[in-house]
Amino acid sequence: MSKRKHTKFIHEGNYVAEVDVELLEEPEGWSPYLSLEDAYRLDDVREALRRDDVKTAAKYSRVFSLTPLAV
């Protein structure tokens, strides 16, 4: 089994979070895939952003605020 780092982006409302995860690759079966811990971390960040709880989301990721542009 090999591991490689990857960045997942989560967009909820006016926020985007960058979450660093490890993708697990195996020569057999379905791959690449996330560990259970990384999958739960993504869910926690998504739920925190839905509640506008940026402080909690920032514990597990880098959070950015989106600003609409008037063109």
C-alpha positions as semicolon CSV with decimal commas, in nm:
position;residue;x (nm);y (nm);z (nm)
1;M;0,000;0,000;0,000
2;S;0,130;0,346;-0,082
3;K;0,020;0,684;0,047
4;R;0,028;1,023;-0,117
5;K;-0,076;1,364;0,007
6;H;-0,366;1,541;-0,158
7;T;-0,570;1,855;-0,092
8;K;-0,950;1,833;-0,092
9;F;-1,163;2,146;-0,130
10;I;-1,497;2,185;0,046
11;H;-1,732;2,462;-0,063
12;E;-2,020;2,553;0,168
13;G;-2,202;2,885;0,147
14;N;-1,952;3,172;0,136
15;Y;-1,659;2,957;0,251
16;V;-1,406;2,723;0,096
17;A;-1,185;2,498;0,307
18;E;-0,862;2,328;0,200
19;V;-0,823;1,998;0,385
20;D;-0,499;1,798;0,357
21;V;-0,565;1,424;0,333
22;E;-0,370;1,112;0,242
23;L;-0,488;0,900;-0,047
24;L;-0,423;0,530;-0,001
25;E;-0,337;0,330;-0,311
26;E;-0,331;-0,047;-0,340
27;P;-0,248;-0,256;-0,645
28;E;-0,575;-0,446;-0,605
29;G;-0,930;-0,322;-0,552
30;W;-1,070;0,027;-0,558
31;S;-0,808;0,292;-0,518
32;P;-0,717;0,557;-0,439
33;Y;-0,932;0,599;-0,130
34;L;-0,938;0,795;0,195
35;S;-0,876;0,661;0,542
36;L;-1,177;0,660;0,771
37;E;-1,015;0,932;0,984
38;D;-0,970;1,162;0,682
39;A;-1,328;1,099;0,567
40;Y;-1,459;1,195;0,912
41;R;-1,239;1,508;0,911
42;L;-1,390;1,615;0,577
43;D;-1,740;1,561;0,719
44;D;-1,655;1,761;1,034
45;V;-1,525;2,055;0,830
46;R;-1,831;2,046;0,601
47;E;-2,072;2,046;0,897
48;A;-1,882;2,328;1,072
49;L;-1,899;2,547;0,760
50;R;-2,271;2,479;0,727
51;R;-2,314;2,610;1,084
52;D;-2,089;2,912;1,007
53;D;-1,850;2,779;1,273
54;V;-1,528;2,895;1,107
55;K;-1,325;2,849;1,425
56;T;-1,394;2,473;1,436
57;A;-1,340;2,432;1,062
58;A;-1,005;2,614;1,090
59;K;-0,880;2,351;1,338
60;Y;-0,875;2,093;1,058
61;S;-0,825;2,305;0,746
62;R;-0,742;2,640;0,590
63;V;-1,064;2,837;0,550
64;F;-1,124;3,110;0,292
65;S;-1,414;3,349;0,259
66;L;-1,562;3,398;-0,088
67;T;-1,662;3,743;-0,199
68;P;-1,888;3,786;-0,504
69;L;-1,762;4,030;-0,764
70;A;-1,992;4,282;-0,925
71;V;-1,908;4,294;-1,293
